[in-house]
Coordinates of C-alpha atoms in Angstrom, one line a residue:
M14 CA -21.0 35.7 14.0
S15 CA -19.6 35.3 10.6
N16 CA -18.3 31.9 9.3
H17 CA -14.8 33.3 9.2
Q18 CA -15.0 34.3 12.9
N19 CA -16.5 30.9 13.7
N20 CA -13.8 29.2 12.1
L21 CA -11.2 31.1 13.9
R22 CA -12.9 30.4 17.3
K23 CA -12.9 26.7 16.5
R24 CA -9.4 26.7 15.9
H25 CA -8.8 26.7 19.7
G26 CA -10.9 23.8 20.5
A27 CA -12.9 21.4 18.3
A28 CA -12.3 18.7 15.8
V29 CA -11.7 17.9 12.1
K30 CA -11.1 15.4 9.5
D31 CA -7.5 15.5 8.2
N32 CA -6.6 16.4 4.8
N33 CA -5.3 12.9 4.0
T34 CA -8.2 10.8 5.1
E35 CA -11.9 11.6 4.6
T36 CA -14.6 11.4 7.2
A37 CA -16.6 8.2 6.5
A38 CA -20.2 8.9 5.3
D39 CA -23.3 7.8 7.2
P40 CA -26.0 7.2 4.5
S41 CA -28.7 8.0 7.1
Q42 CA -27.3 11.3 7.9
Q43 CA -29.7 14.4 7.2
Q44 CA -28.2 16.5 4.4
N45 CA -29.3 20.0 3.1
G46 CA -29.8 19.8 -0.6
I47 CA -30.9 22.0 -3.2
Y48 CA -31.0 21.5 -7.0
G49 CA -28.3 23.2 -9.0
P50 CA -29.3 25.4 -12.0
N51 CA -26.7 23.5 -14.3
K52 CA -27.0 19.8 -14.4
K53 CA -24.6 19.3 -17.1
H54 CA -21.8 19.6 -14.6
A55 CA -22.9 16.4 -12.9
S56 CA -22.3 14.5 -16.1
D57 CA -19.1 15.7 -17.4
Y58 CA -15.7 14.1 -16.8
K59 CA -14.8 16.3 -13.9
S60 CA -17.7 15.3 -11.9
G61 CA -16.4 11.9 -11.7
T62 CA -12.8 12.7 -10.6
N63 CA -13.8 13.3 -6.9
W64 CA -12.3 16.9 -6.7
V65 CA -9.0 15.7 -8.6
H66 CA -8.8 16.9 -12.2
S67 CA -5.2 16.5 -13.0
G68 CA -5.0 12.8 -12.9
G69 CA -2.5 10.8 -11.0
I70 CA 1.3 10.4 -10.8
E71 CA 1.7 10.9 -14.6
A72 CA 1.7 14.8 -13.7
N73 CA 5.1 14.0 -12.0
P74 CA 7.8 13.7 -14.7
Y75 CA 10.0 11.4 -12.6
L76 CA 7.5 9.1 -11.5
F77 CA 5.8 9.0 -14.8
A78 CA 9.3 8.0 -16.4
L79 CA 9.5 5.2 -13.7
V80 CA 5.9 4.1 -14.8
I81 CA 7.0 3.6 -18.2
V82 CA 10.1 1.5 -17.4
S83 CA 8.6 -0.3 -14.3
P84 CA 7.4 -3.6 -16.2
F85 CA 10.9 -4.3 -17.4
L86 CA 12.5 -2.9 -14.2
S87 CA 10.4 -5.2 -12.0
L88 CA 11.7 -8.2 -14.1
L89 CA 15.4 -7.1 -13.8
L90 CA 15.1 -6.7 -10.0
A91 CA 13.7 -10.2 -9.9
Y92 CA 16.6 -11.5 -11.7
L93 CA 19.2 -9.6 -9.7
T94 CA 18.0 -11.4 -6.6
S95 CA 17.6 -14.8 -8.1
T96 CA 19.5 -18.0 -7.7
E97 CA 20.4 -17.6 -11.4
M98 CA 22.1 -14.3 -10.8
A99 CA 24.1 -15.6 -7.7
T100 CA 25.5 -18.3 -9.7
S101 CA 26.1 -16.3 -12.9
A102 CA 29.7 -15.5 -14.0
T103 CA 30.1 -11.7 -14.0
T104 CA 33.3 -9.4 -13.8
W105 CA 31.6 -7.4 -11.1
R106 CA 29.6 -8.1 -7.8
L107 CA 26.0 -6.9 -7.2
T108 CA 27.1 -5.9 -3.6
H109 CA 29.4 -3.2 -5.1
P110 CA 27.3 -1.3 -7.6
L111 CA 29.2 2.1 -7.4
T112 CA 32.6 0.7 -7.6
E113 CA 32.3 -2.3 -9.8
M114 CA 28.8 -2.7 -11.6
I115 CA 28.3 0.8 -12.9
P116 CA 32.0 1.4 -14.1
A117 CA 31.9 -2.1 -15.9
C118 CA 28.6 -0.9 -17.5
I119 CA 30.1 2.5 -18.5
S120 CA 33.2 0.9 -20.0
D121 CA 31.3 -1.4 -22.4
V122 CA 27.9 0.2 -22.8
P123 CA 26.6 -2.0 -25.8
T124 CA 27.4 -5.2 -23.7
C125 CA 25.8 -3.7 -20.6
I126 CA 22.5 -2.9 -22.4
S127 CA 22.5 -6.3 -24.2
S128 CA 23.2 -8.3 -20.9
S129 CA 20.6 -6.2 -19.1
L130 CA 17.9 -6.7 -21.6
A131 CA 18.9 -10.5 -21.6
A132 CA 18.6 -10.8 -17.9
G133 CA 15.2 -9.1 -17.6
A134 CA 13.9 -11.3 -20.7
S135 CA 15.2 -14.4 -18.8
V136 CA 12.4 -13.9 -16.1
V137 CA 9.4 -15.6 -17.9
P138 CA 6.2 -16.9 -16.3
R139 CA 6.2 -20.6 -15.5
W140 CA 3.4 -23.0 -14.1
E141 CA 4.8 -23.3 -10.7
G142 CA 4.9 -19.5 -10.5
A143 CA 1.3 -19.0 -11.9
K144 CA -0.1 -21.7 -9.7
F145 CA 1.3 -20.2 -6.6
V146 CA -0.2 -16.7 -7.5
L147 CA -3.6 -18.2 -8.5
S148 CA -3.8 -20.3 -5.3
F149 CA -2.8 -17.2 -3.2
M150 CA -5.6 -15.1 -4.8
A151 CA -8.0 -17.9 -4.5
V152 CA -7.5 -18.3 -0.7
A153 CA -7.7 -14.6 -0.3
L154 CA -10.9 -14.4 -2.2
C155 CA -12.5 -17.2 -0.2
L156 CA -11.5 -15.3 3.0
E157 CA -12.8 -12.1 1.6
R158 CA -16.2 -13.8 1.0
L159 CA -16.5 -16.0 4.3
L160 CA -15.0 -14.1 7.0
P161 CA -17.5 -12.0 9.1
G162 CA -17.2 -8.5 10.0
K163 CA -19.1 -5.2 10.8
I164 CA -20.4 -3.0 8.0
D165 CA -18.4 0.1 7.6
F166 CA -18.5 2.9 5.0
G167 CA -16.0 5.1 3.2
P168 CA -16.3 8.7 2.6
E169 CA -19.0 10.0 0.3
T170 CA -17.6 11.0 -3.2
A171 CA -18.5 14.1 -5.2
T172 CA -21.2 12.3 -7.0
G173 CA -22.9 11.2 -3.7
H174 CA -21.7 7.6 -3.8
V175 CA -21.0 6.0 -0.3
P176 CA -18.8 2.7 -0.7
K177 CA -19.7 0.0 1.7
Y178 CA -17.2 -2.6 3.3
V179 CA -17.2 -5.6 5.2
D180 CA -14.4 -4.9 7.8
N181 CA -12.8 -8.2 8.2
G182 CA -9.1 -7.3 7.5
V183 CA -7.7 -8.4 10.9
A184 CA -9.4 -11.8 10.5
H185 CA -8.1 -12.2 7.0
C186 CA -4.6 -11.2 8.2
F187 CA -4.3 -13.8 10.9
V188 CA -6.3 -16.6 9.2
F189 CA -4.2 -16.3 6.0
S190 CA -1.0 -16.4 8.0
L191 CA -2.2 -19.5 9.8
L192 CA -3.2 -21.1 6.6
F193 CA 0.3 -20.3 4.9
F194 CA 2.0 -22.0 7.9
L195 CA -0.2 -24.9 8.3
G196 CA 0.1 -25.8 4.6
S197 CA 3.9 -25.7 4.6
N198 CA 6.6 -28.2 5.5
I199 CA 7.0 -26.7 8.9
G200 CA 3.4 -27.1 9.6
P201 CA 1.8 -30.4 11.1
C202 CA 2.0 -32.3 7.7
G203 CA 5.7 -31.8 7.1
N204 CA 8.7 -34.1 7.9
R205 CA 8.9 -34.7 11.7
D206 CA 12.4 -33.1 11.6
E207 CA 11.1 -29.9 9.9
Q208 CA 8.0 -29.2 11.8
L209 CA 7.9 -26.4 14.3
L210 CA 4.7 -27.6 16.2
P211 CA 5.1 -30.0 19.0
I212 CA 5.4 -33.6 17.6
P213 CA 2.1 -34.8 19.3
I214 CA 0.1 -32.1 17.2
G215 CA 1.8 -33.5 14.1
I216 CA 1.0 -37.1 14.9
F217 CA -2.7 -36.2 15.7
V218 CA -3.2 -34.2 12.5
N219 CA -1.6 -37.1 10.6
N220 CA -3.8 -39.5 12.1
T221 CA -6.9 -37.6 10.9
G222 CA -5.8 -38.3 7.2
V223 CA -5.6 -34.5 6.4
C224 CA -2.2 -34.8 5.3
N225 CA -3.0 -37.4 2.7
A226 CA -4.9 -34.8 1.0
Y227 CA -2.1 -32.8 -0.3
D228 CA 1.7 -32.4 -0.3
P229 CA 3.1 -29.6 2.0
Y230 CA 5.0 -27.0 0.1
N231 CA 8.3 -25.7 1.4
F232 CA 7.9 -22.5 3.6
G233 CA 10.5 -20.8 1.5
I234 CA 8.4 -21.3 -1.7
M235 CA 7.9 -17.4 -2.1
Y236 CA 11.6 -17.1 -2.8
D237 CA 11.8 -20.2 -4.9
V238 CA 9.0 -19.3 -7.4
F239 CA 9.5 -15.4 -7.1
P240 CA 10.9 -14.8 -10.7
S241 CA 8.3 -16.8 -12.4
S242 CA 5.5 -15.4 -10.1
L243 CA 6.4 -12.0 -10.9
A244 CA 6.6 -12.7 -14.5
F245 CA 3.0 -14.0 -14.5
L246 CA 1.9 -11.2 -12.2
N247 CA 3.4 -8.6 -14.8
I248 CA 1.3 -9.9 -17.7
F249 CA -1.7 -10.5 -15.6
G250 CA -1.5 -7.0 -14.2
I251 CA -1.1 -5.4 -17.7
V252 CA -4.2 -7.3 -19.1
F253 CA -6.1 -6.6 -15.8
C254 CA -5.7 -2.8 -16.2
I255 CA -7.0 -2.9 -19.9
F256 CA -10.1 -4.7 -18.5
L257 CA -10.4 -2.1 -15.8
M258 CA -10.0 0.7 -18.3
L259 CA -12.9 -0.6 -20.6
K260 CA -15.1 -1.5 -17.7
G261 CA -15.0 2.0 -16.2
I262 CA -16.1 3.4 -19.6
Y263 CA -18.7 0.9 -20.7
F264 CA -19.8 -0.9 -17.4
P265 CA -19.1 1.4 -14.4
S266 CA -20.1 0.4 -11.0
T267 CA -20.7 3.9 -9.9
E268 CA -21.0 7.4 -11.3
D269 CA -17.5 8.2 -10.3
N270 CA -16.1 7.4 -13.6
G271 CA -15.4 8.5 -17.1
S272 CA -12.8 8.9 -19.9
S273 CA -10.4 11.7 -20.0
G274 CA -10.2 11.4 -23.8
S275 CA -6.7 9.8 -23.9
W276 CA -6.4 6.3 -23.9
V277 CA -2.8 6.7 -22.4
K278 CA -4.2 8.6 -19.4
D279 CA -7.2 6.4 -19.2
Y280 CA -5.0 3.4 -18.8
L281 CA -2.5 4.7 -16.5
W282 CA -4.8 6.7 -14.1
G283 CA -7.9 4.5 -14.6
T284 CA -11.4 5.4 -15.6
E285 CA -13.3 4.4 -12.3
L286 CA -12.9 5.1 -8.7
Y287 CA -14.8 2.1 -7.2
P288 CA -15.0 -0.9 -9.7
R289 CA -16.8 -3.9 -8.3
V290 CA -17.3 -7.4 -10.0
F291 CA -20.2 -9.6 -8.5
G292 CA -19.9 -7.4 -5.4
L293 CA -16.2 -7.7 -5.0
D294 CA -14.3 -4.4 -4.3
L295 CA -11.5 -4.9 -6.8
K296 CA -9.2 -2.1 -5.4
R297 CA -9.5 -3.4 -1.8
F298 CA -8.9 -7.0 -3.1
I299 CA -5.8 -6.1 -5.0
N300 CA -4.4 -3.4 -2.8
C301 CA -4.9 -5.2 0.6
R302 CA -5.9 -8.8 0.5
F303 CA -3.3 -9.6 -2.0
S304 CA -0.6 -7.1 -2.2
M305 CA -0.2 -6.4 1.4
T306 CA -0.6 -10.1 2.5
Y307 CA 2.0 -11.2 0.1
W308 CA 4.4 -8.5 1.4
Q309 CA 3.7 -9.5 4.9
L310 CA 4.5 -13.3 4.4
A311 CA 7.4 -12.8 1.8
G312 CA 9.9 -11.6 4.5
L313 CA 9.3 -14.7 6.6
S314 CA 9.5 -16.9 3.7
F315 CA 12.7 -15.4 2.5
C316 CA 14.1 -15.7 6.0
Y317 CA 13.6 -19.5 6.0
R318 CA 15.0 -20.0 2.7
S319 CA 18.2 -17.9 3.8
Y320 CA 18.2 -20.1 7.0
L321 CA 18.4 -23.3 5.0
L322 CA 20.8 -21.9 2.3
H323 CA 23.5 -20.8 4.6
G324 CA 23.6 -24.1 6.8
N325 CA 21.0 -23.3 9.4
V326 CA 22.6 -20.1 10.2
M327 CA 20.3 -17.2 11.1
D328 CA 20.7 -13.8 9.4
W329 CA 19.7 -11.5 12.1
G330 CA 19.2 -8.5 9.8
L331 CA 16.9 -10.5 7.5
F332 CA 15.2 -12.0 10.7
F333 CA 14.4 -8.8 12.3
S334 CA 13.6 -7.0 9.1
A335 CA 11.0 -9.7 8.2
L336 CA 9.4 -9.7 11.8
S337 CA 9.2 -5.8 11.8
Q338 CA 7.4 -5.8 8.3
Y339 CA 5.1 -8.5 9.5
I340 CA 4.1 -6.3 12.6
Y341 CA 3.9 -3.2 10.3
L342 CA 1.3 -5.1 8.1
V343 CA -0.6 -6.5 11.1
K344 CA -1.0 -2.8 12.0
F345 CA -2.1 -2.0 8.4
F346 CA -4.9 -4.7 8.6
F347 CA -5.9 -3.1 12.0
W348 CA -6.2 0.1 10.1
E349 CA -7.4 -1.1 6.9
M350 CA -10.6 1.0 7.1
G351 CA -8.5 3.9 7.5
Y352 CA -6.6 3.0 4.3
M353 CA -10.1 2.8 2.5
R354 CA -10.4 6.6 3.2
S355 CA -6.8 7.5 2.0
I356 CA -5.7 9.0 -1.2
D357 CA -5.0 5.6 -2.8
I358 CA -8.7 4.8 -2.7
I359 CA -10.6 8.1 -2.7
V360 CA -8.6 9.9 -5.2
D361 CA -6.5 7.4 -7.4
R362 CA -8.7 5.5 -9.8
A363 CA -8.4 1.7 -10.5
G364 CA -5.7 2.0 -13.4
Y365 CA -2.3 0.9 -14.0
E366 CA -0.6 3.3 -11.5
I367 CA -2.4 1.6 -8.5
Q368 CA -3.5 -1.8 -9.6
W369 CA -0.4 -2.9 -11.5
G370 CA 1.7 -1.2 -8.8
C371 CA 0.0 -3.3 -6.1
L372 CA 0.1 -6.5 -8.2
V373 CA 3.7 -6.1 -9.5
W374 CA 5.6 -3.2 -7.9
V375 CA 4.8 -4.0 -4.3
P376 CA 6.0 -7.6 -4.6
S377 CA 9.1 -6.5 -6.6
V378 CA 10.4 -3.7 -4.7
Y379 CA 8.7 -3.6 -1.4
T380 CA 10.3 -7.0 -0.6
L381 CA 13.7 -6.1 -2.5
H382 CA 15.8 -5.4 0.6
S383 CA 14.7 -8.7 2.3
R384 CA 14.8 -10.8 -0.9
F385 CA 18.5 -9.5 -1.4
L386 CA 19.6 -11.0 1.7
V387 CA 18.7 -14.6 0.8
Q388 CA 21.9 -14.7 -1.4
H389 CA 23.8 -11.9 0.4
P390 CA 23.4 -12.2 4.2
S391 CA 23.6 -8.8 6.1
G392 CA 26.3 -9.9 8.6
L393 CA 24.8 -7.7 11.3
S394 CA 25.4 -8.8 14.8
F395 CA 22.5 -9.5 17.1
P396 CA 22.7 -6.1 19.0
V397 CA 23.1 -4.1 16.0
A398 CA 20.0 -5.7 14.3
M399 CA 18.0 -5.6 17.3
A400 CA 18.7 -1.9 17.7
L401 CA 17.5 -1.2 14.2
F402 CA 14.5 -3.4 14.8
V403 CA 13.7 -1.3 17.8
L404 CA 14.0 1.7 15.7
S405 CA 11.6 0.3 13.0
I406 CA 9.1 -0.6 15.6
L407 CA 9.0 2.9 17.0
G408 CA 8.4 4.2 13.5
V409 CA 5.5 1.6 13.3
L410 CA 4.1 2.4 16.6
F411 CA 4.1 6.2 16.0
N412 CA 2.6 5.7 12.6
Y413 CA -0.3 3.7 14.2
A414 CA -0.5 6.4 17.0
A415 CA -1.0 9.2 14.4
D416 CA -3.6 7.0 12.5
R417 CA -5.4 6.1 15.8
E418 CA -5.5 9.8 16.9
R419 CA -7.2 10.8 13.7
D420 CA -9.7 7.9 13.8
V421 CA -10.7 8.4 17.3
F422 CA -11.1 12.1 16.5
R423 CA -13.2 11.3 13.5
A424 CA -15.4 8.8 15.3
S425 CA -16.2 11.2 18.1
K426 CA -16.9 14.1 15.7
G427 CA -14.3 16.1 17.5
Q428 CA -15.7 15.5 21.0
C429 CA -12.3 14.1 22.4
L430 CA -9.0 15.2 23.8
V431 CA -5.8 15.3 21.6
W432 CA -2.7 15.1 23.9
G433 CA -5.0 16.3 26.9
S434 CA -6.4 19.4 25.3
N435 CA -9.5 20.2 23.2
P436 CA -8.3 19.8 19.6
R437 CA -8.0 22.8 17.3
Y438 CA -9.8 22.4 13.9
I439 CA -11.4 24.0 10.8
T440 CA -14.9 23.4 9.9
A441 CA -14.6 23.3 6.1
K442 CA -17.6 23.4 3.7
Y443 CA -17.8 21.5 0.4
T444 CA -20.6 20.4 -2.0
T445 CA -21.4 17.2 -3.7
V446 CA -23.6 16.7 -6.9
D447 CA -26.0 13.7 -7.3
I448 CA -25.2 12.9 -10.9
K449 CA -28.6 11.4 -11.5
T450 CA -30.9 14.2 -10.2
G451 CA -28.5 17.2 -10.4
M452 CA -29.1 17.8 -6.6
V453 CA -26.3 19.9 -5.0
T454 CA -25.6 19.2 -1.4
E455 CA -23.6 21.3 1.0
K456 CA -21.6 19.5 3.6
T457 CA -18.8 20.0 6.2
S458 CA -15.6 18.4 7.1
L459 CA -13.5 18.9 10.3
L460 CA -9.8 19.5 9.6
L461 CA -7.8 18.6 12.5
A462 CA -4.9 20.8 13.5
S463 CA -3.7 19.4 16.8
G464 CA -1.5 16.6 18.1
F465 CA 0.4 14.7 15.3
W466 CA -1.9 16.6 12.8
G467 CA -1.0 19.9 14.1
M468 CA 2.9 19.3 13.5
A469 CA 2.5 18.6 9.9
R470 CA -0.2 17.7 7.7
H471 CA 1.3 14.3 6.8
F472 CA 3.4 13.7 9.9
Q473 CA 2.5 9.9 9.7
Y474 CA 4.6 9.8 6.5
F475 CA 7.8 10.7 8.5
F476 CA 7.2 7.6 10.8
E477 CA 6.5 5.4 7.8
L478 CA 9.9 6.4 6.3
T479 CA 11.5 5.9 9.7
A480 CA 10.4 2.2 9.5
A481 CA 11.3 1.9 5.7
Y482 CA 14.8 3.2 6.2
S483 CA 15.3 1.0 9.3
W484 CA 14.3 -2.1 7.1
C485 CA 16.7 -1.3 4.4
L486 CA 19.5 -0.5 6.9
L487 CA 19.0 -4.1 8.2
A488 CA 20.1 -5.3 4.9
N489 CA 23.5 -3.6 5.7
P490 CA 24.1 -1.2 2.7
V491 CA 27.6 -0.8 4.0
R492 CA 28.4 -4.4 3.0
N493 CA 25.6 -5.0 0.3
G494 CA 25.7 -1.9 -1.5
V495 CA 23.0 0.8 -2.2
V496 CA 20.7 -1.4 -4.0
V497 CA 19.0 -2.4 -0.8
M498 CA 18.0 1.2 -0.3
F499 CA 15.9 1.4 -3.4
Y500 CA 12.6 0.7 -1.5
A501 CA 13.3 3.5 1.0
V502 CA 14.3 6.1 -1.6
F503 CA 11.4 5.2 -3.8
L504 CA 9.0 5.4 -1.0
T505 CA 10.3 8.9 0.0
G506 CA 9.6 10.3 -3.5
L507 CA 6.1 8.5 -3.7
L508 CA 5.1 10.1 -0.3
V509 CA 6.5 13.5 -1.2
D510 CA 4.5 13.3 -4.4
R511 CA 1.4 12.0 -2.6
A512 CA 1.5 14.8 0.0
K513 CA 1.5 17.4 -2.9
R514 CA -1.4 15.7 -4.7
D515 CA -3.4 15.5 -1.5
T516 CA -2.9 19.2 -1.1
D517 CA -4.0 20.0 -4.7
K518 CA -7.2 17.7 -4.0
C519 CA -8.1 19.5 -0.8
R520 CA -7.6 22.9 -2.3
L521 CA -10.2 22.0 -5.0
K522 CA -12.5 20.5 -2.5
Y523 CA -12.3 23.0 0.3
G524 CA -11.1 26.2 -1.2
K525 CA -10.6 29.0 1.3
Y526 CA -11.3 26.7 4.3
Y527 CA -8.1 24.6 3.3
E528 CA -6.1 27.8 3.1
E529 CA -7.0 28.5 6.6
Y530 CA -5.9 25.1 7.5
C531 CA -2.5 25.4 5.9
D532 CA -2.1 28.6 7.8
L533 CA -2.5 26.5 11.0
V534 CA -0.2 23.6 9.8
P535 CA 2.2 25.0 7.2
Y536 CA 4.5 21.9 7.0
K537 CA 3.7 19.0 4.9
I538 CA 5.7 16.0 6.5
I539 CA 8.6 17.2 8.7
P540 CA 7.8 20.0 11.3
G541 CA 10.2 23.1 10.7
I542 CA 11.8 21.6 7.4
F543 CA 9.1 20.5 4.9

């Protein structure tokens, strides 16, 4: 039976690896290797790009334009949601951007430009913001090093590298959250009237002398120091990405590296896929242990600040938004090893687009709708806010179900049921090249075409967007204007572009096998539409 006929047969029962997430490699697995006739290919630039030769999002003119203005835009967004903005004297209201802010800007363009530049430039790093960020990173680093976890592996790259990780993300998530709570004023060392713990626990902790070692910070600190923190992160991120670019060229950690010949592209997209310093995986630390943890705790901190600012009145829109995002990010850390096999890690190099994005853009934009509500409450009633919360949780749960379905399929090598039936799949062949020896190895992946992954190639993105739009709607754009929808709109463009880049990568990697897969699953994100 021919390979093509065999593939057709397996479409009606078998297994796969989805196009968005690579199957984890087992270093002990038997491989069939041959030496290629041309070893030069193993050392050129393309051999280190892991089947993606067109770079990152700079290929998208809209996202590229956003990248160029993003440092200043992040500062401007920080100012717009700050206490300084709320107390400033303007002729327009931030909650009415279409009917007041934009018309005022059009009527006096020079003043609009100068005031916007002045607003962004007023967001500068200060010691309290820098101290918070550095302390935040220091705790994350200690947990990264000290928390136990099983050893897991990422997918093998085109050069034969297999990244190795300690899977302790869930422990990090809960331990960091607990430490953030205990160190604040609502923990056992805070004032008695502010503590959320039972009074006997606070008394016991105080009697141990622990509380004499430090002054608890206000739980709303993430809002209080946000502008100066973001300004510090902006400078730190730009310098850090210069370091990453030079490291990838001169001191790479793996063979998945190289310069494109353009300093601009090297800086934006990066020069190295898996940079490590003293054994620390820099991409995981920045993307997950800092960025996702910051996002996870920010909503709760903002909610507390809003509660105090408005006379101990709960904003149910902000409360349920913060709670839903916290749950979503708990889900993320349960799925962290799946993320380490996603396009952010296995395709996008450690450059400005990813690392600066996680250091600055995520805190600035991904928390915008929650941060906005500190000064401008949603005004949503409990029932309406609860309904949107339920919708967001459904998005989170279905997103997790899709990821879990793929993970079980991968772990069982297709020997499982998907929605009660044998899964359809394509057995796709591809090759890797050992850059040191020139050995070419032929391997296979299984491309799942059943369950969620049979409805659309990235159906999990639809559920992620459902959650994102729910969070932004909890900020009540009817009352607070369209600014609060910025995150959801941005994420829509990002995921559409990511789906396209993943398709391009898989076509390069799998060739005709991926075309067969696309015949089985023709839609990218929304079945029957797109």
